[in-house]
Amino acid sequence: MQWTKVLGLGLGAAALLGLGIILGHFAIPKKANSLAPQDLDLEILETVMGQLDAHRIRENLRELSREPHLASSPRDEDLVQLLLQRWKDPESGLDSAEASTYEVLLSFPSQEQPNVVDIVGPTGGIIHSCHRTEENVTGEQGGPDVVQPYAAYAPSGTPQGLLVYANRGAEEDFKELQTQGIKLEGTIALTRYGGVGRGAKAVNAAKHGVAGVLVYTDPADINDGLSSPDETFPNSWYLPPSGVERGSYYEYFGDPLTPYLPAVPSSFRVDLANVSGFPPIPTQPIGFQDARDLLCNLNGTLAPATWQGALGCHYRLGPGFRPDGDFPADSQVNVSVYNRLELRNSSNVLGIIRGAVEPDRYVLYGNHRDSWVHGAVDPSSGTAVLLELSRVLGTLLKKGTWRPRRSIVFASWGAEEFGLIGSTEFTEEFFNKLQERTVAYINVDISVFANATLRVQGTPPVQSVVFSATKEIRSPGPGDLSIYDNWIRYFNRSSPVYGLVPSLGSLGAGSDYAPFVHFLGISSMDIAYTYDRSKTSARIYPTYHTAFDTFDYVDKFLDPGFSSHQAVARTAGSVILRLSDSFFLPLKVSDYSETLRSFLQAAQQDLGALLEQHSISLGPLVTAVEKFEAEAAALGQRISTLQKGSPDPLQVRMLNDQLMLLERTFLNPRAFPEERYYSHVLWAPRTGSVVTFPGLSNACSRARDTASGSEAWAEVQRQLSIVVTALEGAAATLRPVADL
Ligand SMILES: *[C@@H]1O[C@H](CO)[C@@H](O)[C@H](O)[C@H]1NC(C)=O
Ligand SMILES: *[C@@H]1O[C@H](CO)[C@@H](O)[C@H](O)[C@H]1NC(C)=O
Ligand SMILES: *[C@@H]1O[C@H](CO)[C@@H](O)[C@H](O)[C@H]1NC(C)=O
Ligand SMILES: *[C@@H]1O[C@H](CO)[C@@H](O)[C@H](O)[C@H]1NC(C)=O
Ligand SMILES: *[C@@H]1O[C@H](CO)[C@@H](O)[C@H](O)[C@H]1NC(C)=O
Ligand SMILES: *[C@@H]1O[C@H](CO)[C@@H](O)[C@H](O)[C@H]1NC(C)=O
Ligand SMILES: *[C@@H]1O[C@H](CO)[C@@H](O)[C@H](O)[C@H]1NC(C)=O
Ligand SMILES: [Zn+2]
């Protein structure tokens, strides 16, 4: 009904115009204005900024986090319905909304046979057991839907052995234990979160013959050293002693059975025996009160200073317990894991606002919906913002006040916590369509880690739109600063082009933006409010992935008043409007020049001599970077010139396509055959220490100690050619379209 109204208005205007022409155009000179192309409307922007309501975000969060909503659980499905209902609301909904389902492989602990960690005495009896659940501190930790802490995708098994302490479970940590003469075969390794990824701890341990892995969160890493109940939640924002970080230990992302294919019923599925990327040995996370019982009773030599933590004792390496401790010296630790793999239906919800002028250009905005437990922060703080944004935009839409130039697609992804599954399956199913039509992807997962400052990760073309947006929004907290001016106080860098600016982080694979940037090559960003690093060293907000991540936790400690949530909503809202409504796309491709230049300089300074020794020239790379810089600058010039006149919309569309497609030119699906999905040659994972093109950095670090003519040096040359070809291709895309 509202749609017909918009159409009706349009026809009316056309009729008037027709009449004007018949009457002679002097009769209605002002109507000429209606021929101006639809562009960003600052009044609409102001209205949206004003209507984004902190109180409503708070109420959204209360509802979203009322019950645990683990992926594919009944409550997760209830939230699918809640989203559909909001997005189909006649007063504040979108043009259309629907859920779509994938059948994916998830991992759960057994209900009947909980995972247990026991200390087994010399005669085989259990003399001590770790807690199986978190303490029911606020009454929300003891509910039937609180999933027991577990390491998703860790295999079942019941290893038992002497305990060793392996710091963060990095390869170098196990090497250190070996150097110390500790026999690792058949042991249980106690590790702490941080340093390397979850799954990597088990992979590294297994390489050394370790039979089982325990993972805990040290109060030094999460609680600024504090560990007693009166210093932790609900008395502060710190993690209670029984809190346990759950998480996926899968090494890749996407549904494990259907790599590169959507997990629809008809798709080919890999044989379970052939799935790679699961942890090789049983693994179980525990809380630091349990870790203290284990670690503070270890025998053996003192662990290195950097391995010490805040459990209030000297950490030793083991193996086994000390004779004068709480347990008999030859006691062992038994880790019994009964996790099960299960096929489950997991839903994405998509809501669409059709663009008025360029409906075939999409601005995508998304967050996951599934949590580990109540997930007030992760992910509901983001979903609460998503719902408020869609309400405000939906209301303007239904009133007939506004319709964007381009289409806006809102997404609520399923099963992110298990490995970005819903978003990855979506990118697999609609690979071509999304690549051809998506202008940018905006991700707001955890919207508020803490209330000090904005933090943005993204590819260079999004920098300028985020800057434009944040300069116009007041920052919460004391003083009269813009979000931009507050942000620059916490994260800044000196740009050769702009001087001191806020610094954007780069995108790894921590949330649903990963398939969009790495697999599809879509310019992407992730937006949140975060810490003042001078006030805390917590590696993430302390109750992350525990049963203490609740509404009250956010309401009392993270963001009382919800002004940081509102700041994120305004930032994301302004970015969405600018991307969907601006006549010229606000993607500044020349901002890639700085990145390329700094990668090139690092390659010249830190790899130049080595490459020269092996007769490899960086000359073609220098030429390619220079060409890119020149073409990006020239395109910027053409846009400024056009902006001064009244350009033909078709001409602008051609330029906008160049801006949109630039990110795509950096993809090479053959660049990293050992990686899954990663194909963006500038942002693939870097293991080499030189901060340059990742393929080049990694290849050089592998080739360094091999002879010229080795396969490793051939790979360096291949990687160099891949980068040169990508940059030449990027420059060609930016060139005037009639030139080849
Ligand atoms: C946790 O506390 C709540 C409120 O006090 C109570 O209703 C619930 O039964 C408790 N759960 C367990 C497992 O003790
Ligand atoms: C560990 O404990 C489980 C359960 O009690 C038991 O079945 C298993 O045999 C034990 N593991 C070893 C290696 O003894
Ligand atoms: C599993 O992988 C092996 C080795 O790649 C292959 O020979 C075998 O056919 C695969 N099995 C299935 C069922 O796909
Ligand atoms: C405890 O460790 C010391 C050396 O650090 C070793 O000499 C001793 O044998 C160990 N005791 C037991 C019971 O493992
Ligand atoms: C997923 O849903 C489809 C269609 O409703 C159903 O046929 C299938 O059995 C479901 N799969 C699982 C694992 O529940
Ligand atoms: C963040 O929250 C704390 C605790 O409520 C408050 O003291 C502080 O002023 C807030 N900071 C900002 C920047 O809003
Ligand atoms: C830049 O950031 C650092 C912290 O990384 C901060 O100490 C400094 O004051 C900031 N500079 C400005 C001008 O705000
Ligand atoms: Zn999340």
Short mmCIF file of C-alpha atoms in Angstrom, two decimals, residues 138 171 359 446:
data_model
loop_
_atom_site.label_atom_id
_atom_site.label_comp_id
_atom_site.label_asym_id
_atom_site.label_seq_id
_atom_site.Cartn_x
_atom_site.Cartn_y
_atom_site.Cartn_z
CA THR A 138 22.80 -14.02 39.65
CA GLU A 171 54.23 -23.94 19.06
CA PRO A 359 17.70 -1.22 -6.62
CA ILE A 446 29.53 -6.79 19.71
#
